[in-house]
PDB file of C-alpha atoms in Angstrom:
ATOM      1  CA  UNK T   1      -4.593 -18.404 -15.152  1.00 39.00           C
ATOM      2  CA  UNK T   2      -6.642 -16.357 -17.605  1.00 43.00           C
ATOM      3  CA  UNK T   3      -9.805 -16.178 -15.493  1.00 43.00           C
ATOM      4  CA  UNK T   4     -11.106 -12.888 -14.182  1.00 47.00           C
ATOM      5  CA  UNK T   5     -10.257 -14.014 -10.654  1.00 49.00           C
ATOM      6  CA  UNK T   6      -6.589 -14.606 -11.409  1.00 74.00           C
ATOM      7  CA  UNK T   7      -5.911 -11.142 -12.819  1.00 93.00           C
ATOM      8  CA  UNK T   8      -7.110  -9.611  -9.543  1.00 97.00           C
ATOM      9  CA  UNK T   9      -4.685 -10.699  -6.871  1.00 96.00           C
ATOM     10  CA  UNK T  10      -3.347  -9.751  -3.461  1.00 96.00           C
ATOM     11  CA  UNK T  11       0.215 -10.772  -2.629  1.00 95.00           C
ATOM     12  CA  UNK T  12       0.626 -10.975   1.137  1.00 90.00           C
ATOM     13  CA  UNK T  13       4.370 -10.391   1.476  1.00 82.00           C
ATOM     14  CA  UNK T  14       6.551 -11.066   4.504  1.00 73.00           C
ATOM     15  CA  UNK T  15       9.073  -8.541   5.811  1.00 73.00           C
ATOM     16  CA  UNK T  16      12.081  -8.268   3.525  1.00 71.00           C
ATOM     17  CA  UNK T  17      10.575 -10.295   0.682  1.00 70.00           C
ATOM     18  CA  UNK T  18      10.917  -7.457  -1.823  1.00 75.00           C
ATOM     19  CA  UNK T  19       7.384  -6.118  -2.233  1.00 85.00           C
ATOM     20  CA  UNK T  20       8.397  -3.023  -4.157  1.00 89.00           C
ATOM     21  CA  UNK T  21      11.014  -4.890  -6.162  1.00 89.00           C
ATOM     22  CA  UNK T  22       8.375  -7.403  -7.237  1.00 93.00           C
ATOM     23  CA  UNK T  23       6.258  -4.624  -8.732  1.00 96.00           C
ATOM     24  CA  UNK T  24       9.261  -3.087 -10.498  1.00 96.00           C
ATOM     25  CA  UNK T  25      10.048  -6.478 -12.046  1.00 94.00           C
ATOM     26  CA  UNK T  26       6.573  -6.617 -13.584  1.00 96.00           C
ATOM     27  CA  UNK T  27       6.881  -3.225 -15.276  1.00 97.00           C
ATOM     28  CA  UNK T  28       8.100  -2.833 -18.843  1.00 94.00           C
ATOM     29  CA  UNK T  29       8.812   0.187 -21.030  1.00 89.00           C
ATOM     30  CA  UNK T  30       6.615  -1.016 -23.876  1.00 89.00           C
ATOM     31  CA  UNK T  31       3.316   0.666 -24.686  1.00 86.00           C
ATOM     32  CA  UNK T  32       1.398  -0.926 -21.786  1.00 94.00           C
ATOM     33  CA  UNK T  33       0.166   1.892 -19.539  1.00 97.00           C
ATOM     34  CA  UNK T  34       0.947   0.909 -15.946  1.00 98.00           C
ATOM     35  CA  UNK T  35      -0.433   2.676 -12.862  1.00 98.00           C
ATOM     36  CA  UNK T  36       1.433   2.277  -9.558  1.00 98.00           C
ATOM     37  CA  UNK T  37      -0.070   3.697  -6.358  1.00 98.00           C
ATOM     38  CA  UNK T  38       1.379   3.826  -2.847  1.00 95.00           C
ATOM     39  CA  UNK T  39       0.483   5.672   0.339  1.00 92.00           C
ATOM     40  CA  UNK T  40       3.627   7.220   1.816  1.00 89.00           C
ATOM     41  CA  UNK T  41       5.715   9.902   0.166  1.00 91.00           C
ATOM     42  CA  UNK T  42       8.857   7.959   1.058  1.00 91.00           C
ATOM     43  CA  UNK T  43       7.705   4.874  -0.809  1.00 92.00           C
ATOM     44  CA  UNK T  44       6.537   6.936  -3.763  1.00 95.00           C
ATOM     45  CA  UNK T  45      10.060   8.318  -4.086  1.00 95.00           C
ATOM     46  CA  UNK T  46      11.486   4.825  -3.577  1.00 94.00           C
ATOM     47  CA  UNK T  47       9.314   3.498  -6.404  1.00 96.00           C
ATOM     48  CA  UNK T  48      10.324   6.314  -8.718  1.00 97.00           C
ATOM     49  CA  UNK T  49      14.009   5.733  -7.968  1.00 97.00           C
ATOM     50  CA  UNK T  50      13.685   2.016  -8.692  1.00 96.00           C
ATOM     51  CA  UNK T  51      11.872   2.702 -11.976  1.00 97.00           C
ATOM     52  CA  UNK T  52      14.631   5.133 -13.006  1.00 97.00           C
ATOM     53  CA  UNK T  53      17.300   2.624 -11.992  1.00 96.00           C
ATOM     54  CA  UNK T  54      15.670  -0.023 -14.192  1.00 97.00           C
ATOM     55  CA  UNK T  55      14.906   2.097 -17.251  1.00 96.00           C
ATOM     56  CA  UNK T  56      17.197   5.110 -16.895  1.00 96.00           C
ATOM     57  CA  UNK T  57      14.147   7.376 -16.629  1.00 96.00           C
ATOM     58  CA  UNK T  58      10.415   7.257 -15.906  1.00 96.00           C
ATOM     59  CA  UNK T  59       9.015   5.795 -19.159  1.00 96.00           C
ATOM     60  CA  UNK T  60       6.016   7.573 -20.651  1.00 96.00           C
ATOM     61  CA  UNK T  61       3.855   4.491 -20.050  1.00 97.00           C
ATOM     62  CA  UNK T  62       4.528   4.187 -16.295  1.00 98.00           C
ATOM     63  CA  UNK T  63       2.726   6.421 -13.790  1.00 98.00           C
ATOM     64  CA  UNK T  64       3.654   6.485 -10.081  1.00 98.00           C
ATOM     65  CA  UNK T  65       1.151   8.224  -7.795  1.00 97.00           C
ATOM     66  CA  UNK T  66       0.678   8.815  -4.108  1.00 96.00           C
ATOM     67  CA  UNK T  67      -2.757   7.551  -3.039  1.00 96.00           C
ATOM     68  CA  UNK T  68      -4.398  10.893  -2.164  1.00 96.00           C
ATOM     69  CA  UNK T  69      -2.656  12.580  -5.072  1.00 96.00           C
ATOM     70  CA  UNK T  70      -4.233  10.062  -7.435  1.00 97.00           C
ATOM     71  CA  UNK T  71      -7.726  10.443  -5.958  1.00 98.00           C
ATOM     72  CA  UNK T  72      -7.560  14.223  -6.227  1.00 97.00           C
ATOM     73  CA  UNK T  73      -5.883  14.679  -9.609  1.00 97.00           C
ATOM     74  CA  UNK T  74      -7.246  11.731 -11.544  1.00 97.00           C
ATOM     75  CA  UNK T  75     -10.710  11.224 -10.065  1.00 98.00           C
ATOM     76  CA  UNK T  76     -12.084  14.096  -7.982  1.00 98.00           C
ATOM     77  CA  UNK T  77     -10.959  17.055 -10.092  1.00 97.00           C
ATOM     78  CA  UNK T  78     -12.094  15.626 -13.470  1.00 97.00           C
ATOM     79  CA  UNK T  79     -15.375  14.098 -12.225  1.00 97.00           C
ATOM     80  CA  UNK T  80     -16.543  16.230  -9.292  1.00 96.00           C
ATOM     81  CA  UNK T  81     -19.114  18.964 -10.102  1.00 94.00           C
ATOM     82  CA  UNK T  82     -17.326  21.367  -7.738  1.00 93.00           C
ATOM     83  CA  UNK T  83     -14.043  23.141  -8.508  1.00 94.00           C
ATOM     84  CA  UNK T  84     -12.030  21.332  -5.826  1.00 96.00           C
ATOM     85  CA  UNK T  85      -8.471  22.620  -5.634  1.00 96.00           C
ATOM     86  CA  UNK T  86      -6.809  20.664  -2.870  1.00 97.00           C
ATOM     87  CA  UNK T  87      -7.088  18.207   0.028  1.00 97.00           C
ATOM     88  CA  UNK T  88      -7.800  19.137   3.638  1.00 96.00           C
ATOM     89  CA  UNK T  89      -6.083  16.718   6.029  1.00 93.00           C
ATOM     90  CA  UNK T  90      -7.804  18.066   9.127  1.00 93.00           C
ATOM     91  CA  UNK T  91     -10.467  15.802  10.636  1.00 90.00           C
ATOM     92  CA  UNK T  92     -13.872  17.517  10.477  1.00 92.00           C
ATOM     93  CA  UNK T  93     -16.260  17.447  13.424  1.00 90.00           C
ATOM     94  CA  UNK T  94     -18.221  14.181  13.493  1.00 86.00           C
ATOM     95  CA  UNK T  95     -21.465  16.075  12.908  1.00 91.00           C
ATOM     96  CA  UNK T  96     -20.172  17.675   9.696  1.00 93.00           C
ATOM     97  CA  UNK T  97     -21.417  15.409   6.912  1.00 93.00           C
ATOM     98  CA  UNK T  98     -20.149  17.059   3.731  1.00 96.00           C
ATOM     99  CA  UNK T  99     -16.915  15.701   2.207  1.00 96.00           C
ATOM    100  CA  UNK T 100     -15.990  19.294   1.259  1.00 97.00           C
ATOM    101  CA  UNK T 101     -14.943  22.292   3.292  1.00 97.00           C
ATOM    102  CA  UNK T 102     -17.651  24.939   3.494  1.00 95.00           C
ATOM    103  CA  UNK T 103     -16.285  26.875   0.516  1.00 95.00           C
ATOM    104  CA  UNK T 104     -16.085  23.587  -1.475  1.00 94.00           C
ATOM    105  CA  UNK T 105     -12.538  24.383  -2.554  1.00 96.00           C
ATOM    106  CA  UNK T 106     -11.075  21.474  -0.597  1.00 97.00           C
ATOM    107  CA  UNK T 107     -12.100  17.885   0.073  1.00 97.00           C
ATOM    108  CA  UNK T 108     -11.412  16.130   3.384  1.00 96.00           C
ATOM    109  CA  UNK T 109      -8.844  13.352   3.065  1.00 95.00           C
ATOM    110  CA  UNK T 110     -10.781  10.947   5.274  1.00 93.00           C
ATOM    111  CA  UNK T 111     -13.929  11.420   3.150  1.00 95.00           C
ATOM    112  CA  UNK T 112     -12.433  11.204  -0.346  1.00 96.00           C
ATOM    113  CA  UNK T 113     -12.724   7.456  -0.831  1.00 96.00           C
ATOM    114  CA  UNK T 114     -16.292   7.233   0.448  1.00 96.00           C
ATOM    115  CA  UNK T 115     -17.332  10.196  -1.706  1.00 97.00           C
ATOM    116  CA  UNK T 116     -15.658   8.662  -4.753  1.00 97.00           C
ATOM    117  CA  UNK T 117     -17.333   5.288  -4.223  1.00 97.00           C
ATOM    118  CA  UNK T 118     -20.795   6.735  -3.641  1.00 97.00           C
ATOM    119  CA  UNK T 119     -20.880   9.814  -5.881  1.00 97.00           C
ATOM    120  CA  UNK T 120     -18.317   9.260  -8.652  1.00 97.00           C
ATOM    121  CA  UNK T 121     -18.874   5.654  -9.813  1.00 92.00           C
ATOM    122  CA  UNK T 122     -17.512   6.502 -13.264  1.00 96.00           C
ATOM    123  CA  UNK T 123     -14.003   6.517 -11.776  1.00 97.00           C
ATOM    124  CA  UNK T 124     -13.672   2.789 -12.523  1.00 97.00           C
ATOM    125  CA  UNK T 125     -14.351   3.236 -16.222  1.00 96.00           C
ATOM    126  CA  UNK T 126     -11.956   6.183 -16.217  1.00 97.00           C
ATOM    127  CA  UNK T 127      -9.135   4.083 -14.742  1.00 98.00           C
ATOM    128  CA  UNK T 128      -9.770   1.247 -17.204  1.00 97.00           C
ATOM    129  CA  UNK T 129      -9.806   3.722 -20.090  1.00 97.00           C
ATOM    130  CA  UNK T 130      -6.433   5.287 -19.299  1.00 97.00           C
ATOM    131  CA  UNK T 131      -4.482   2.353 -17.837  1.00 98.00           C
ATOM    132  CA  UNK T 132      -3.908  -1.283 -18.751  1.00 97.00           C
ATOM    133  CA  UNK T 133      -2.762  -2.573 -15.369  1.00 98.00           C
ATOM    134  CA  UNK T 134      -2.815  -1.349 -11.768  1.00 98.00           C
ATOM    135  CA  UNK T 135      -0.440  -2.018  -8.874  1.00 98.00           C
ATOM    136  CA  UNK T 136      -0.822  -0.829  -5.279  1.00 98.00           C
ATOM    137  CA  UNK T 137       2.276  -1.122  -3.097  1.00 95.00           C
ATOM    138  CA  UNK T 138       2.199  -1.283   0.726  1.00 92.00           C
ATOM    139  CA  UNK T 139      -1.544  -1.929   0.615  1.00 93.00           C
ATOM    140  CA  UNK T 140      -1.643  -2.428   4.384  1.00 92.00           C
ATOM    141  CA  UNK T 141      -1.386   1.356   4.788  1.00 91.00           C
ATOM    142  CA  UNK T 142      -4.918   1.827   3.433  1.00 92.00           C
ATOM    143  CA  UNK T 143      -7.623   1.565   6.074  1.00 89.00           C
ATOM    144  CA  UNK T 144     -11.338   2.167   6.543  1.00 90.00           C
ATOM    145  CA  UNK T 145     -13.003   3.643   3.414  1.00 93.00           C
ATOM    146  CA  UNK T 146      -9.653   3.717   1.628  1.00 95.00           C
ATOM    147  CA  UNK T 147      -9.442  -0.061   2.043  1.00 94.00           C
ATOM    148  CA  UNK T 148     -12.943  -0.398   0.550  1.00 95.00           C
ATOM    149  CA  UNK T 149     -11.952   1.848  -2.353  1.00 97.00           C
ATOM    150  CA  UNK T 150      -8.911  -0.291  -3.020  1.00 97.00           C
ATOM    151  CA  UNK T 151     -10.991  -3.494  -3.044  1.00 97.00           C
ATOM    152  CA  UNK T 152     -13.496  -1.907  -5.424  1.00 97.00           C
ATOM    153  CA  UNK T 153     -10.771  -2.090  -8.081  1.00 98.00           C
ATOM    154  CA  UNK T 154     -11.707  -5.759  -8.462  1.00 97.00           C
ATOM    155  CA  UNK T 155     -14.471  -4.431 -10.735  1.00 96.00           C
ATOM    156  CA  UNK T 156     -11.974  -3.032 -13.239  1.00 96.00           C
ATOM    157  CA  UNK T 157     -11.650  -4.683 -16.630  1.00 92.00           C
ATOM    158  CA  UNK T 158      -7.842  -4.636 -16.345  1.00 97.00           C
ATOM    159  CA  UNK T 159      -5.410  -6.629 -14.144  1.00 97.00           C
ATOM    160  CA  UNK T 160      -5.024  -5.349 -10.572  1.00 98.00           C
ATOM    161  CA  UNK T 161      -2.256  -6.462  -8.206  1.00 98.00           C
ATOM    162  CA  UNK T 162      -2.144  -5.390  -4.561  1.00 97.00           C
ATOM    163  CA  UNK T 163       1.040  -6.021  -2.573  1.00 95.00           C
ATOM    164  CA  UNK T 164       1.555  -5.627   1.158  1.00 91.00           C
ATOM    165  CA  UNK T 165       2.099  -7.244   4.536  1.00 87.00           C
ATOM    166  CA  UNK T 166      -0.816  -7.606   6.939  1.00 87.00           C
ATOM    167  CA  UNK T 167       1.614  -7.796   9.859  1.00 78.00           C
ATOM    168  CA  UNK T 168       3.379  -4.532   8.951  1.00 74.00           C
ATOM    169  CA  UNK T 169       0.347  -2.287   9.186  1.00 62.00           C
ATOM    170  CA  UNK T 170       1.797   0.769  10.935  1.00 63.00           C
ATOM    171  CA  UNK T 171       0.484   3.784   9.009  1.00 58.00           C
ATOM    172  CA  UNK T 172      -3.218   4.420   8.586  1.00 61.00           C
ATOM    173  CA  UNK T 173      -4.471   6.408   5.612  1.00 62.00           C
ATOM    174  CA  UNK T 174      -7.659   7.645   7.287  1.00 65.00           C
ATOM    175  CA  UNK T 175     -10.383   6.739   9.721  1.00 65.00           C
ATOM    176  CA  UNK T 176     -14.150   7.183   9.843  1.00 62.00           C
ATOM    177  CA  UNK T 177     -15.311   6.397  13.351  1.00 58.00           C
ATOM    178  CA  UNK T 178     -15.051   2.674  14.037  1.00 60.00           C
ATOM    179  CA  UNK T 179     -15.422   1.628  10.388  1.00 67.00           C
ATOM    180  CA  UNK T 180     -13.223  -1.472   9.845  1.00 65.00           C
ATOM    181  CA  UNK T 181     -11.540  -0.661  13.152  1.00 66.00           C
ATOM    182  CA  UNK T 182     -10.381  -4.235  13.782  1.00 71.00           C
ATOM    183  CA  UNK T 183      -9.397  -5.036  10.194  1.00 81.00           C
ATOM    184  CA  UNK T 184      -5.675  -5.313  10.919  1.00 79.00           C
ATOM    185  CA  UNK T 185      -6.220  -7.184  14.162  1.00 80.00           C
ATOM    186  CA  UNK T 186      -7.792 -10.198  12.474  1.00 84.00           C
ATOM    187  CA  UNK T 187      -6.061 -11.911   9.550  1.00 86.00           C
ATOM    188  CA  UNK T 188      -9.110 -14.045   8.783  1.00 88.00           C
ATOM    189  CA  UNK T 189     -11.351 -10.955   8.557  1.00 89.00           C
ATOM    190  CA  UNK T 190      -8.769  -9.249   6.346  1.00 90.00           C
ATOM    191  CA  UNK T 191      -8.470 -12.271   4.058  1.00 92.00           C
ATOM    192  CA  UNK T 192     -12.247 -12.829   3.885  1.00 94.00           C
ATOM    193  CA  UNK T 193     -12.904  -9.236   2.835  1.00 94.00           C
ATOM    194  CA  UNK T 194     -10.241  -9.438   0.139  1.00 95.00           C
ATOM    195  CA  UNK T 195     -11.575 -12.698  -1.281  1.00 96.00           C
ATOM    196  CA  UNK T 196     -15.223 -11.600  -1.026  1.00 96.00           C
ATOM    197  CA  UNK T 197     -14.312  -8.563  -3.144  1.00 96.00           C
ATOM    198  CA  UNK T 198     -13.030 -10.863  -5.896  1.00 96.00           C
ATOM    199  CA  UNK T 199      -9.287 -10.981  -5.304  1.00 97.00           C
ATOM    200  CA  UNK T 200      -7.142 -14.096  -5.121  1.00 95.00           C
ATOM    201  CA  UNK T 201      -5.187 -14.078  -1.821  1.00 95.00           C
ATOM    202  CA  UNK T 202      -1.616 -15.253  -2.483  1.00 92.00           C
ATOM    203  CA  UNK T 203       0.435 -16.193   0.597  1.00 88.00           C
ATOM    204  CA  UNK T 204       3.256 -18.056  -1.156  1.00 86.00           C
ATOM    205  CA  UNK T 205       4.826 -15.882  -3.893  1.00 87.00           C
ATOM    206  CA  UNK T 206       6.502 -13.450  -1.455  1.00 78.00           C
ATOM    207  CA  UNK T 207       7.039 -15.686   1.564  1.00 70.00           C
ATOM    208  CA  UNK T 208      10.881 -15.681   1.425  1.00 60.00           C
ATOM    209  CA  UNK T 209      12.632 -12.918   3.364  1.00 67.00           C
ATOM    210  CA  UNK T 210      15.995 -11.574   2.176  1.00 57.00           C
ATOM    211  CA  UNK T 211      16.380  -9.741   5.470  1.00 66.00           C
ATOM    212  CA  UNK T 212      15.739 -12.382   8.111  1.00 67.00           C
ATOM    213  CA  UNK T 213      18.072 -15.296   8.780  1.00 68.00           C
ATOM    214  CA  UNK T 214      16.764 -18.888   9.066  1.00 72.00           C
ATOM    215  CA  UNK T 215      17.039 -18.678  12.867  1.00 70.00           C
ATOM    216  CA  UNK T 216      15.003 -15.469  12.984  1.00 71.00           C
ATOM    217  CA  UNK T 217      12.379 -16.848  10.577  1.00 64.00           C
ATOM    218  CA  UNK T 218      11.995 -19.988  12.686  1.00 68.00           C
ATOM    219  CA  UNK T 219      11.561 -17.849  15.808  1.00 69.00           C
ATOM    220  CA  UNK T 220       8.927 -15.706  14.087  1.00 65.00           C
ATOM    221  CA  UNK T 221       7.004 -18.779  12.925  1.00 69.00           C
ATOM    222  CA  UNK T 222       7.083 -20.474  16.309  1.00 68.00           C
ATOM    223  CA  UNK T 223       6.503 -17.479  18.556  1.00 64.00           C
ATOM    224  CA  UNK T 224       4.353 -15.143  16.447  1.00 67.00           C
ATOM    225  CA  UNK T 225       2.706 -17.535  14.010  1.00 65.00           C
ATOM    226  CA  UNK T 226       3.734 -15.727  10.816  1.00 71.00           C
ATOM    227  CA  UNK T 227       4.527 -18.022   7.905  1.00 68.00           C
ATOM    228  CA  UNK T 228       7.941 -16.771   6.807  1.00 69.00           C
ATOM    229  CA  UNK T 229      10.947 -18.453   5.187  1.00 62.00           C
ATOM    230  CA  UNK T 230      14.524 -17.200   4.811  1.00 66.00           C
ATOM    231  CA  UNK T 231      16.077 -16.522   1.409  1.00 61.00           C
ATOM    232  CA  UNK T 232      19.626 -16.480   2.798  1.00 68.00           C
ATOM    233  CA  UNK T 233      21.904 -18.778   4.772  1.00 67.00           C
ATOM    234  CA  UNK T 234      23.434 -16.215   7.122  1.00 69.00           C
ATOM    235  CA  UNK T 235      23.965 -17.513  10.643  1.00 70.00           C
ATOM    236  CA  UNK T 236      22.579 -15.654  13.639  1.00 67.00           C
ATOM    237  CA  UNK T 237      21.424 -16.132  17.193  1.00 72.00           C
ATOM    238  CA  UNK T 238      18.566 -14.777  19.250  1.00 73.00           C
ATOM    239  CA  UNK T 239      18.975 -13.642  22.822  1.00 73.00           C
ATOM    240  CA  UNK T 240      17.327 -11.431  25.419  1.00 78.00           C
ATOM    241  CA  UNK T 241      19.393  -8.440  26.537  1.00 81.00           C
ATOM    242  CA  UNK T 242      18.312  -6.722  29.758  1.00 84.00           C
ATOM    243  CA  UNK T 243      21.504  -4.977  30.883  1.00 86.00           C
ATOM    244  CA  UNK T 244      21.099  -1.258  30.139  1.00 89.00           C
ATOM    245  CA  UNK T 245      24.800  -0.661  29.497  1.00 89.00           C
ATOM    246  CA  UNK T 246      24.916  -3.517  27.003  1.00 83.00           C
ATOM    247  CA  UNK T 247      21.804  -2.196  25.251  1.00 81.00           C
ATOM    248  CA  UNK T 248      23.331   1.281  25.080  1.00 85.00           C
ATOM    249  CA  UNK T 249      26.555  -0.158  23.660  1.00 85.00           C
ATOM    250  CA  UNK T 250      24.655  -1.942  20.885  1.00 79.00           C
ATOM    251  CA  UNK T 251      22.611   1.154  20.013  1.00 79.00           C
ATOM    252  CA  UNK T 252      25.735   3.274  19.792  1.00 83.00           C
ATOM    253  CA  UNK T 253      27.645   0.742  17.676  1.00 79.00           C
ATOM    254  CA  UNK T 254      27.970   2.024  14.104  1.00 74.00           C
ATOM    255  CA  UNK T 255      27.947  -1.513  12.750  1.00 70.00           C
ATOM    256  CA  UNK T 256      24.399  -2.043  13.953  1.00 61.00           C
ATOM    257  CA  UNK T 257      23.326   1.390  12.768  1.00 44.00           C
ATOM    258  CA  UNK T 258      24.740   0.647   9.290  1.00 39.00           C
ATOM    259  CA  UNK T 259      22.665  -2.543   9.066  1.00 41.00           C
ATOM    260  CA  UNK T 260      19.573  -0.588  10.015  1.00 38.00           C
ATOM    261  CA  UNK T 261      20.253   2.124   7.416  1.00 36.00           C
ATOM    262  CA  UNK T 262      20.662  -0.434   4.628  1.00 34.00           C
ATOM    263  CA  UNK T 263      17.392  -2.220   5.420  1.00 34.00           C
ATOM    264  CA  UNK T 264      15.068   0.760   5.717  1.00 32.00           C
ATOM    265  CA  UNK T 265      14.995   1.764   2.001  1.00 31.00           C
ATOM    266  CA  UNK T 266      14.448  -1.884   1.080  1.00 30.00           C
ATOM    267  CA  UNK T 267      11.233  -1.960   3.117  1.00 30.00           C
ATOM    268  CA  UNK T 268       9.796   1.462   2.379  1.00 25.00           C
TER     269      UNK T 268
END
């Protein structure tokens, strides 16, 4: 387990398996400098809250960043020859080739990763110099050039762990034309790209769902083809409801709403 391959790993996690909790469990408040990156603001706050719950505060050796925030503050601003101040989230016209706005004060979000990979190669040495391990949570939110940037971290001299669920790809960090357009439509393509980059693809560590009952997991496996196991013994049943009044009654039932509200923070 001490080979270069085994300290670069991707944990493909099923729904409700505790992706974020897994990362929190790996963190310690010793002197090891840990970098944690995620895409959504909601999950960044969720990560910070879980770190505080574990340690009572954010330890000085643990750094939680949003993805674009990290690219801008830690890579682009220190390494770019232009005085870039912020990120522009508008999509430039396809004929506009520069990654910067015309006054060069802002960098386009959907061009940051490509620019970093092609023009700021020293970013890898910079990450390895300041951190001793890297985690990316909800990795399925990174697409196109951002996905390539994430996989380039296999070149780092330090351990890198990426955690996410291929089947829960709902957000999309950015797009550049049709680049990697079908990535999240083809599990084999997704897995091949990850392994070709130098990561070990782990489909067993986070295969047990704390959210789904055994009946639901069996249904998912048989009908959708997702390998998922249940971590609880709660009984349940699956049925098709077509009556509009019955559907309305369920949606308006506070008991069902309460279940939904409890599960959402656990996922994101």
